Short mmCIF file of C-alpha atoms and ligand atoms in Angstrom, two decimals:
data_model
loop_
_atom_site.label_atom_id
_atom_site.label_comp_id
_atom_site.label_asym_id
_atom_site.label_seq_id
_atom_site.Cartn_x
_atom_site.Cartn_y
_atom_site.Cartn_z
CA MET A 753 -0.18 -0.12 0.03
CA LEU A 754 3.25 2.36 0.36
CA LEU A 755 3.85 2.15 -2.67
CA GLN A 756 0.96 2.36 -3.90
CA LEU A 757 0.99 5.83 -2.34
CA VAL A 758 5.09 6.30 -3.11
CA SER A 759 4.78 5.40 -6.50
CA VAL A 760 1.22 8.36 -7.40
CA GLY A 761 2.83 10.77 -5.19
CA GLY A 762 5.89 9.90 -8.14
CA ILE A 763 3.45 10.06 -11.02
CA ALA A 764 2.25 13.54 -9.83
CA LEU A 765 5.74 15.16 -9.34
CA ILE A 766 7.00 13.15 -12.59
CA VAL A 767 3.99 14.43 -15.04
CA ALA A 768 3.72 17.49 -13.66
CA LEU A 769 8.12 18.44 -13.93
CA VAL A 770 7.82 16.95 -17.28
CA TRP A 771 4.78 19.06 -18.01
CA LEU A 772 6.83 22.55 -16.34
CA VAL A 773 10.48 21.79 -18.27
CA PHE A 774 9.50 20.46 -21.74
CA ARG A 775 6.59 23.05 -22.57
CA GLU A 776 7.76 24.00 -26.40
CA GLY A 777 6.13 21.50 -28.98
CA SER A 778 8.17 19.89 -31.28
CA PRO A 779 9.88 22.37 -34.32
CA PRO A 780 6.93 22.33 -37.68
CA LEU A 781 7.42 19.51 -39.61
CA ASP A 782 8.67 20.22 -43.34
CA ARG A 783 8.20 18.54 -46.45
CA ARG A 784 10.98 15.91 -46.00
CA GLU A 785 10.83 14.53 -42.12
CA ALA A 786 7.19 14.26 -43.35
CA ILE A 787 7.82 11.86 -46.71
CA ALA A 788 11.01 10.02 -44.93
CA ARG A 789 8.02 9.67 -41.91
CA ALA A 790 5.54 8.12 -43.89
CA ASP A 791 7.81 6.26 -45.59
CA HIS A 792 9.01 4.23 -43.00
CA ASP A 793 6.18 3.93 -41.28
CA LEU A 794 4.16 2.30 -44.14
CA PRO A 795 6.71 -0.58 -45.34
CA GLY A 796 6.31 -0.55 -49.41
CA PHE A 797 5.33 3.12 -48.95
CA SER A 798 7.46 5.74 -51.01
CA GLY A 799 6.01 9.28 -51.20
CA GLU A 800 6.31 11.84 -53.37
CA GLU A 801 4.20 14.54 -52.64
CA ALA A 802 3.73 15.76 -48.90
CA LEU A 803 0.95 19.05 -47.56
CA CYS A 804 2.25 19.95 -43.98
CA GLY A 805 -0.20 21.64 -41.68
CA MET A 806 0.38 24.79 -40.85
CA SER A 807 -0.56 23.80 -36.98
CA GLY A 808 1.17 19.64 -37.17
CA GLY A 809 0.17 16.90 -39.21
CA ALA A 810 0.63 15.84 -42.67
CA LEU A 811 -0.69 14.19 -46.03
CA VAL A 812 2.00 12.20 -48.37
CA ALA A 813 0.87 11.44 -51.65
CA ASP A 814 2.78 8.44 -53.09
CA ALA A 815 3.29 7.86 -57.60
CA GLY A 816 0.22 5.79 -57.55
CA GLY A 817 -2.45 8.20 -55.61
CA ARG A 818 -2.46 6.33 -52.15
CA ILE A 819 -2.27 9.07 -49.35
CA ALA A 820 -0.27 8.38 -45.99
CA LEU A 821 -2.67 10.82 -43.36
CA LEU A 822 -0.04 11.90 -40.32
CA LYS A 823 -1.48 12.85 -37.05
CA PRO A 824 0.21 14.50 -34.51
CA HIS A 825 0.99 12.62 -30.93
CA GLY A 826 2.15 14.67 -28.39
CA ASP A 827 5.59 15.45 -30.22
CA HIS A 828 5.24 12.64 -32.49
CA LEU A 829 2.94 11.53 -34.78
CA SER A 830 1.47 8.43 -35.86
CA VAL A 831 0.63 7.42 -39.44
CA ARG A 832 -2.35 6.09 -40.93
CA LEU A 833 -2.74 5.35 -44.85
CA ALA A 834 -5.65 6.73 -45.99
CA GLY A 835 -8.38 3.30 -46.71
CA PRO A 836 -11.45 2.02 -46.75
CA GLY A 837 -13.58 3.59 -44.01
CA ALA A 838 -11.88 6.80 -43.73
CA ALA A 839 -13.67 9.67 -44.23
CA VAL A 840 -12.68 13.53 -45.29
CA VAL A 841 -14.60 16.75 -44.46
CA ARG A 842 -13.66 19.87 -45.56
CA ASP A 843 -14.43 23.54 -43.68
CA GLY A 844 -12.45 26.54 -45.52
CA SER A 845 -9.05 25.55 -45.18
CA VAL A 846 -8.82 23.00 -42.77
CA LEU A 847 -8.94 19.63 -43.95
CA ILE A 848 -10.86 17.11 -40.87
CA VAL A 849 -10.38 13.46 -42.04
CA ARG A 850 -10.95 10.41 -40.04
CA THR A 851 -9.98 7.28 -39.68
CA PRO A 852 -12.16 3.93 -39.45
CA GLU A 853 -10.38 3.40 -36.24
CA ARG A 854 -12.20 4.69 -33.77
CA MET A 855 -9.57 4.99 -30.97
CA PHE A 856 -7.20 6.77 -33.06
CA GLY A 857 -8.55 10.07 -33.57
CA THR A 858 -9.12 12.53 -36.04
CA LEU A 859 -6.20 14.18 -38.35
CA ARG A 860 -7.10 18.30 -38.63
CA LEU A 861 -5.30 20.21 -40.58
CA ASP A 862 -4.92 23.42 -42.03
CA ALA A 863 -3.75 23.10 -45.37
CA GLY A 864 -3.97 26.47 -46.21
CA ASP A 865 -5.32 27.80 -49.94
CA ARG A 866 -4.41 23.74 -51.18
CA ALA A 867 -7.41 22.17 -49.28
CA GLY A 868 -9.54 22.24 -52.04
CA ASP A 869 -6.70 20.31 -53.85
CA TRP A 870 -5.98 17.63 -51.43
CA GLU A 871 -9.56 17.42 -50.55
CA ALA A 872 -10.15 15.64 -53.99
CA LYS A 873 -7.23 13.90 -53.41
CA LEU A 874 -8.11 12.45 -50.78
CA ARG A 875 -11.46 11.59 -51.73
CA LYS A 876 -10.15 9.87 -54.50
CA ALA A 877 -7.50 7.37 -52.44
CA ILE A 878 -10.24 6.55 -50.35
CA ASP A 879 -12.76 5.61 -52.76
CA GLY A 880 -9.73 4.06 -54.76
CA ALA A 881 -8.64 1.68 -52.09
CA ALA A 882 -12.52 1.19 -50.94
CA MET B 1420 14.61 -17.15 4.26
CA GLU B 1421 12.28 -13.93 3.56
CA LEU B 1422 13.36 -11.37 0.87
CA PRO B 1423 12.72 -8.44 0.02
CA ASP B 1424 10.52 -7.42 -2.94
CA PRO B 1425 13.39 -5.81 -5.33
CA VAL B 1426 11.29 -3.70 -7.89
CA GLU B 1427 9.41 -2.26 -3.77
CA ILE B 1428 12.97 -0.71 -2.82
CA ALA B 1429 13.50 0.36 -6.19
CA VAL B 1430 10.60 2.40 -6.61
CA PRO B 1431 11.81 6.17 -4.62
CA PHE B 1432 15.12 5.66 -6.99
CA PHE B 1433 13.48 4.76 -10.39
CA ILE B 1434 11.74 8.22 -9.32
CA GLY B 1435 15.19 10.39 -8.47
CA ALA B 1436 16.79 8.84 -11.34
CA MET B 1437 14.06 10.33 -13.98
CA VAL B 1438 13.74 13.62 -12.55
CA LEU B 1439 17.81 13.74 -13.11
CA GLU B 1440 17.50 12.64 -16.68
CA LEU B 1441 14.61 14.83 -17.64
CA LEU B 1442 16.71 17.38 -15.92
CA TRP B 1443 19.80 15.57 -17.94
CA VAL B 1444 17.93 16.38 -21.80
CA ARG B 1445 16.51 19.58 -20.71
CA LEU B 1446 19.75 20.60 -20.36
CA LYS B 1447 21.92 18.31 -22.98
CA GLY B 1448 19.23 19.13 -26.12
CA ARG B 1449 17.49 16.30 -28.04
CA SER B 1450 20.59 14.28 -28.42
CA ALA B 1451 20.34 13.34 -24.71
CA GLY B 1452 16.31 11.98 -24.92
CA HIS B 1453 12.75 13.79 -24.49
CA TYR B 1454 10.10 13.69 -22.69
CA GLU B 1455 6.60 14.88 -23.24
CA TRP B 1456 4.27 14.93 -20.69
CA ARG B 1457 1.19 12.92 -21.71
CA ASP B 1458 3.90 10.41 -22.79
CA THR B 1459 5.42 10.10 -19.42
CA ALA B 1460 1.70 10.61 -17.67
CA THR B 1461 0.71 7.42 -19.76
CA SER B 1462 3.83 5.21 -19.22
CA LEU B 1463 4.00 6.23 -15.33
CA LEU B 1464 0.16 5.00 -14.83
CA MET B 1465 0.80 2.12 -16.75
CA GLY B 1466 3.54 1.13 -14.42
CA PHE B 1467 1.11 2.13 -11.64
CA GLY B 1468 -1.66 -0.23 -13.41
CA SER B 1469 0.93 -2.99 -13.26
CA THR B 1470 1.48 -3.18 -9.35
CA VAL B 1471 -2.35 -3.21 -8.83
CA ALA B 1472 -2.58 -6.40 -11.61
CA GLY B 1473 0.28 -7.65 -9.92
CA LEU B 1474 -1.76 -7.48 -6.18
CA LEU B 1475 -4.67 -8.75 -8.37
CA THR B 1476 -3.53 -11.67 -10.20
CA GLY B 1477 -0.15 -12.10 -8.82
CA GLY B 1478 -1.79 -14.98 -6.89
CA MET B 1479 -1.81 -16.65 -9.19
CA PHE B 1480 1.94 -17.55 -10.49
CA VAL B 1481 2.78 -17.78 -6.62
CA ALA B 1482 0.26 -20.58 -6.42
CA ALA B 1483 1.54 -22.44 -9.34
CA ALA B 1484 5.90 -21.26 -7.92
CA ILE B 1485 4.24 -23.56 -5.52
CA VAL B 1486 2.90 -27.06 -6.81
CA ILE B 1487 5.96 -26.58 -9.23
CA SER B 1488 8.38 -26.53 -6.32
CA ASP B 1489 6.34 -29.65 -4.71
CA TYR B 1490 7.89 -31.41 -7.55
CA ARG B 1491 11.54 -30.40 -6.61
CA ILE B 1492 13.78 -32.31 -8.95
CA ALA B 1493 17.05 -30.60 -7.15
CA GLU B 1494 17.94 -29.22 -3.63
CA ALA B 1495 20.50 -25.70 -5.47
CA GLY B 1496 19.62 -24.57 -1.25
CA TRP B 1497 21.12 -21.16 -0.31
CA ALA B 1498 24.59 -21.94 -1.68
CA TRP B 1499 26.53 -18.87 -3.54
CA TRP B 1500 26.49 -20.97 -6.68
CA ALA B 1501 22.32 -21.37 -6.41
CA TRP B 1502 22.02 -18.22 -6.46
CA LEU B 1503 24.85 -17.73 -9.65
CA LEU B 1504 23.11 -20.11 -11.30
CA CYS B 1505 19.21 -18.98 -10.21
CA PHE B 1506 20.59 -15.38 -12.27
CA LEU B 1507 21.70 -17.53 -15.34
CA ALA B 1508 19.03 -19.61 -15.17
CA ASP B 1509 16.12 -16.57 -14.38
CA ASP B 1510 18.01 -14.55 -16.90
CA LEU B 1511 17.67 -17.22 -20.07
CA SER B 1512 14.16 -17.92 -19.10
CA TYR B 1513 12.97 -14.28 -19.60
CA TYR B 1514 15.46 -14.61 -22.84
CA ALA B 1515 13.09 -17.52 -23.53
CA PHE B 1516 9.64 -15.69 -22.60
CA HIS B 1517 10.82 -12.15 -24.50
CA ARG B 1518 11.26 -13.99 -27.18
CA THR B 1519 8.59 -15.50 -27.23
CA ALA B 1520 6.75 -12.52 -26.29
CA HIS B 1521 7.43 -11.02 -30.03
CA ARG B 1522 6.61 -14.19 -31.88
CA VAL B 1523 3.60 -15.28 -30.63
CA ARG B 1524 0.56 -12.68 -30.08
CA TRP B 1525 -1.49 -14.18 -27.08
CA PHE B 1526 1.75 -12.99 -25.55
CA TRP B 1527 3.07 -10.39 -28.26
CA ALA B 1528 -0.61 -8.90 -26.80
CA SER B 1529 0.60 -8.02 -23.14
CA HIS B 1530 4.10 -7.10 -23.80
CA VAL B 1531 3.12 -5.03 -26.77
CA ILE B 1532 2.39 -1.89 -23.29
CA HIS B 1533 5.67 -1.62 -23.27
CA HIS B 1534 6.48 -0.55 -26.41
CA SER B 1535 3.53 1.72 -27.04
CA SER B 1536 5.52 4.33 -26.40
CA GLN B 1537 7.02 7.06 -29.25
CA HIS B 1538 9.47 8.26 -26.78
CA TYR B 1539 12.35 5.95 -25.41
CA ASN B 1540 13.10 7.60 -21.77
CA LEU B 1541 13.42 6.22 -18.18
CA SER B 1542 9.85 6.41 -17.98
CA THR B 1543 9.31 4.19 -21.02
CA ALA B 1544 10.65 1.62 -18.48
CA LEU B 1545 7.62 1.58 -15.87
CA ARG B 1546 5.39 1.51 -19.30
CA GLN B 1547 3.86 -2.24 -18.40
CA THR B 1548 1.05 -4.65 -19.11
CA TRP B 1549 -1.44 -5.27 -16.79
CA THR B 1550 -1.83 -8.56 -18.49
CA GLY B 1551 1.05 -10.41 -17.94
CA THR B 1552 0.06 -12.85 -15.44
CA VAL B 1553 -3.14 -13.56 -16.81
CA SER B 1554 -2.09 -14.36 -20.19
CA LEU B 1555 -0.05 -16.70 -18.23
CA SER B 1556 3.86 -14.99 -19.62
CA PHE B 1557 5.16 -16.47 -16.37
CA VAL B 1558 5.34 -20.26 -17.15
CA PHE B 1559 8.47 -18.94 -18.21
CA SER B 1560 9.97 -19.42 -15.28
CA LEU B 1561 7.89 -22.29 -13.31
CA PRO B 1562 11.01 -24.95 -14.23
CA LEU B 1563 12.90 -22.78 -11.92
CA PHE B 1564 10.83 -23.80 -9.24
CA LEU B 1565 11.62 -27.09 -9.63
CA VAL B 1566 15.37 -27.13 -8.69
CA PHE B 1567 15.70 -24.06 -6.49
CA GLU B 1568 14.25 -22.65 -3.98
CA PRO B 1569 10.72 -19.82 -4.68
CA ALA B 1570 12.40 -16.86 -2.53
CA MET B 1571 15.24 -17.32 -5.10
CA VAL B 1572 13.53 -17.08 -8.44
CA PHE B 1573 11.28 -14.12 -7.09
CA PHE B 1574 13.80 -12.11 -5.93
CA CYS B 1575 16.21 -12.80 -8.61
CA SER B 1576 13.09 -12.02 -11.43
CA GLY B 1577 12.74 -8.45 -9.57
CA VAL B 1578 16.66 -7.92 -9.74
CA ASN B 1579 15.95 -9.05 -13.45
CA LEU B 1580 13.65 -6.56 -13.92
CA VAL B 1581 15.00 -3.63 -12.13
CA TYR B 1582 18.26 -3.90 -13.82
CA GLN B 1583 16.06 -3.42 -17.04
CA PHE B 1584 14.58 0.21 -16.44
CA TRP B 1585 18.25 2.06 -16.36
CA ILE B 1586 18.84 0.87 -20.01
CA HIS B 1587 16.00 2.61 -21.44
CA THR B 1588 17.45 6.06 -21.58
CA GLU B 1589 19.27 8.08 -24.74
CA SER B 1590 21.12 10.06 -22.08
CA ALA B 1591 24.14 7.39 -22.67
CA LYS B 1592 25.39 6.54 -25.76
CA LYS B 1593 27.94 3.70 -24.72
CA MET B 1594 29.62 1.37 -22.08
CA PRO B 1595 32.57 0.25 -21.56
CA ALA B 1596 33.74 -2.37 -24.24
CA TRP B 1597 34.01 -5.11 -21.80
CA PHE B 1598 30.35 -4.32 -20.37
CA GLU B 1599 28.64 -4.07 -23.88
CA ALA B 1600 30.42 -7.59 -25.37
CA VAL B 1601 28.30 -9.36 -21.46
CA PHE B 1602 25.75 -6.85 -20.76
CA ASN B 1603 22.63 -5.61 -21.83
CA THR B 1604 23.02 -1.94 -21.84
CA PRO B 1605 21.09 1.40 -23.48
CA SER B 1606 22.59 1.50 -26.77
CA HIS B 1607 21.36 -3.02 -26.89
CA HIS B 1608 17.96 -1.94 -25.88
CA ARG B 1609 17.09 0.97 -28.06
CA VAL B 1610 17.77 -1.39 -31.20
CA HIS B 1611 14.98 -3.98 -28.96
CA HIS B 1612 12.52 -0.50 -29.25
CA ALA B 1613 13.23 0.39 -32.48
CA THR B 1614 11.51 0.21 -35.43
CA ASN B 1615 14.24 0.39 -37.77
CA PRO B 1616 13.65 -2.98 -40.18
CA ARG B 1617 17.21 -3.88 -39.06
CA CYS B 1618 16.35 -3.68 -35.02
CA LEU B 1619 12.70 -5.99 -35.77
CA ASP B 1620 12.67 -8.78 -33.56
CA ARG B 1621 16.55 -8.32 -31.76
CA ASN B 1622 17.89 -7.88 -28.89
CA TYR B 1623 15.89 -9.91 -26.84
CA ALA B 1624 18.02 -9.66 -23.51
CA GLY B 1625 17.10 -9.05 -19.79
CA MET B 1626 19.91 -8.44 -18.11
CA LEU B 1627 23.25 -10.38 -19.79
CA ILE B 1628 23.23 -9.62 -24.04
CA ILE B 1629 25.40 -12.97 -24.22
CA TRP B 1630 22.01 -15.03 -24.61
CA ASP B 1631 21.02 -13.29 -28.15
CA ARG B 1632 24.93 -13.11 -29.25
CA LEU B 1633 24.29 -17.16 -28.60
CA PHE B 1634 21.21 -17.81 -29.71
CA GLY B 1635 21.47 -15.08 -33.29
CA THR B 1636 19.21 -11.96 -32.05
CA PHE B 1637 21.83 -9.70 -31.68
CA GLU B 1638 22.35 -6.03 -33.33
CA PRO B 1639 24.62 -3.43 -32.91
CA GLU B 1640 22.98 -0.51 -33.01
CA PRO B 1641 23.65 1.50 -35.81
CA ASP B 1642 25.47 5.02 -35.97
CA PRO B 1643 22.83 7.29 -35.11
CA ALA B 1644 23.88 9.84 -38.02
CA GLU B 1645 23.51 7.20 -40.65
CA GLU B 1646 20.30 5.69 -39.34
CA PRO B 1647 18.84 7.17 -36.90
CA LEU B 1648 16.34 5.20 -34.48
CA ARG B 1649 12.42 5.28 -33.88
CA TYR B 1650 11.42 4.15 -31.59
CA GLY B 1651 7.73 2.29 -30.64
CA ILE B 1652 5.55 -0.12 -32.89
CA VAL B 1653 5.35 -0.24 -36.69
CA ARG B 1654 1.97 0.90 -36.40
CA ASN B 1655 1.68 3.52 -33.80
CA LEU B 1656 -1.52 3.81 -31.75
CA GLY B 1657 -2.12 7.55 -31.47
CA SER B 1658 -3.87 7.52 -27.90
CA PHE B 1659 -2.44 8.15 -24.71
CA ASN B 1660 -5.46 6.32 -23.20
CA PRO B 1661 -4.24 4.35 -20.70
CA LEU B 1662 -7.07 1.56 -21.01
CA TRP B 1663 -6.75 1.23 -24.35
CA VAL B 1664 -2.84 1.26 -25.07
CA ALA B 1665 -3.87 -2.21 -22.43
CA VAL B 1666 -6.09 -4.34 -24.22
CA HIS B 1667 -5.91 -3.09 -27.61
CA GLU B 1668 -3.44 -5.90 -28.75
CA TRP B 1669 -6.32 -8.01 -27.12
CA VAL B 1670 -9.05 -6.42 -28.64
CA GLY B 1671 -7.38 -6.38 -32.18
CA ILE B 1672 -7.48 -10.67 -31.22
CA ALA B 1673 -10.78 -10.58 -30.48
CA LYS B 1674 -12.16 -9.34 -33.71
CA ASP B 1675 -9.59 -11.59 -36.11
CA LEU B 1676 -11.25 -14.15 -34.32
CA TRP B 1677 -14.41 -12.75 -35.10
CA ALA B 1678 -13.80 -12.23 -38.54
CA ALA B 1679 -11.25 -15.64 -39.14
CA PRO B 1680 -12.95 -18.09 -41.87
CA THR B 1681 -11.60 -20.85 -40.97
CA TRP B 1682 -10.20 -22.81 -37.16
CA ARG B 1683 -7.37 -22.64 -38.52
CA ALA B 1684 -6.76 -19.37 -39.11
CA ARG B 1685 -8.33 -18.64 -35.44
CA TRP B 1686 -5.80 -20.56 -33.90
CA ASN B 1687 -2.78 -18.70 -36.15
CA TYR B 1688 -3.97 -15.28 -34.96
CA VAL B 1689 -3.75 -16.12 -31.52
CA ALA B 1690 -0.72 -18.54 -32.24
CA ARG B 1691 1.12 -17.61 -35.09
CA GLU B 1692 3.97 -13.74 -35.31
CA PRO B 1693 2.36 -10.72 -34.89
CA GLY B 1694 1.47 -9.66 -38.04
CA TRP B 1695 -0.15 -12.59 -39.65
CA SER B 1696 -3.21 -12.67 -41.44
CA HIS B 1697 -4.99 -15.53 -43.25
CA ASP B 1698 -5.03 -13.35 -46.36
CA GLY B 1699 -1.34 -11.87 -46.38
CA SER B 1700 -3.14 -8.38 -46.11
CA ARG B 1701 -0.73 -7.79 -43.75
CA LEU B 1702 3.34 -7.24 -43.16
CA THR B 1703 5.14 -9.56 -40.32
CA SER B 1704 8.51 -8.55 -39.00
CA GLU B 1705 10.40 -10.59 -41.24
CA ALA B 1706 8.20 -9.31 -44.43
CA ILE B 1707 9.49 -5.46 -43.37
CA ARG B 1708 13.19 -6.74 -43.46
CA ARG B 1709 12.92 -8.43 -46.67
CA GLN B 1710 11.26 -4.93 -48.02
CA ALA B 1711 14.23 -3.48 -46.40
CA GLY B 1712 16.63 -5.56 -47.96
CA LEU B 1713 17.29 -7.20 -45.38
CA GLY B 1714 17.87 -11.38 -44.93
CA ASP B 1715 15.18 -13.39 -43.03
CA PRO B 1716 16.39 -13.65 -39.24
CA PRO B 1717 17.91 -17.12 -38.83
CA ALA B 1718 15.10 -18.64 -36.18
CA ALA B 1719 12.33 -17.36 -38.56
CA THR B 1720 12.74 -19.47 -42.12
CA GLY B 1721 10.78 -22.33 -41.35
CA ARG B 1722 8.01 -19.40 -42.10
CA ALA B 1723 4.98 -20.08 -44.47
CA PRO B 1724 5.81 -18.61 -48.12
CA GLY B 1725 3.26 -15.96 -48.62
CA ALA B 1726 4.16 -13.32 -46.11
CA PRO B 1727 1.98 -12.33 -44.45
CA ALA B 1728 1.48 -8.49 -43.56
CA GLY B 1729 -0.24 -6.21 -42.17
CA PRO B 1730 -1.87 -3.72 -39.06
CA HIS B 1731 -1.09 -5.36 -35.71
CA ARG B 1732 2.72 -5.78 -36.46
CA PRO B 1733 5.23 -6.21 -34.38
CA ALA B 1734 7.70 -3.51 -32.78
CA ALA B 1735 10.81 -3.57 -31.64
ZN1 LIG C 1252 12.20 -2.38 -22.65
ZN1 LIG C 1253 10.24 -6.73 -26.08
#
């Protein structure tokens, strides 16, 4: 029981310290890093074109029109392929992509003036995979 | 003989070491590691949960150990050589458990929790499973109870677990060559947590790296300038929810069992390596290595053709 008490106190202390000490987020993603990340996380995928969101996250397309979704997760990224069951909505310049995995969450990406372009690409990728 | 629980004694040291590491990382920058508060919170909650799960389910292990020790085939007693042999045997049984935990999805479903952080720091060490005992991960150490005193075995495996704490860091680069040759180190274990194809299913060691060298599963750490390591699992969760971290692979197994076309496929979804699928739609670690131009690992040459592939991929 003492162990549990010490542990709970320790957890609170460490998490608070980490929150205080590491407050700045990671540097914004660039195109090259986004492509490298997609290629690493999706074996067999070879990214050619990338759209980096203005507040994190990215979309990476390969030559065959497949699209990798790079969702910010803490100061890392989690990657999925846009496939069957995924859905995309556009709200102005913001693209919102949902995957069929409920626990994976939603990718929100401010795509600026390229939002329409990438929305079309995404729809094609999702329909093409279905 | 009454022996203390090494893990219990170590908890305050764990906390102190994490404080020191995170301040060191702050000072030295990203080359020394990184912390993120939600990731750390999840890791520590998983660690806390595993101690609670231990209280609830640990009795299963103790009961099995007591039953087995009734059938003792030797009496090693408390001699110094018995301690030495027990440490070695326990470390070897850890290797056997750990290797199986990466190669059989049933055991992977518990062990994946430890690999589910994309960070690599001391808090990652405490990201422990909640379902280890109920999934019978302890069977690998049961043979030890045929020879050694139960309290000795529990103590040795506690020490092994505590030893593995300090190797979860990017702050220590390399130990002296003799140490790297014999012991598991931060460098060796970084490889184990990385998802770079060459690192998959490598360096299963607990305390001694000699088992990996002996059984052909050793991989040295690549030069970070040439090949930086990426930590986590191939299909990272994208969630900090501790409950989801704890059960996601079990849910994955359940879904596969439900959708499997045959009983043979059902068996394979549980007993084969993570990433196996009946239609070859997923990637196993061998398939990923092959795609990356690396050969099959020596232990995996008996695989069926048609490279399974896929979503629930194993990680380091
Ligand atoms: Zn580890
Ligand atoms: Zn492992």
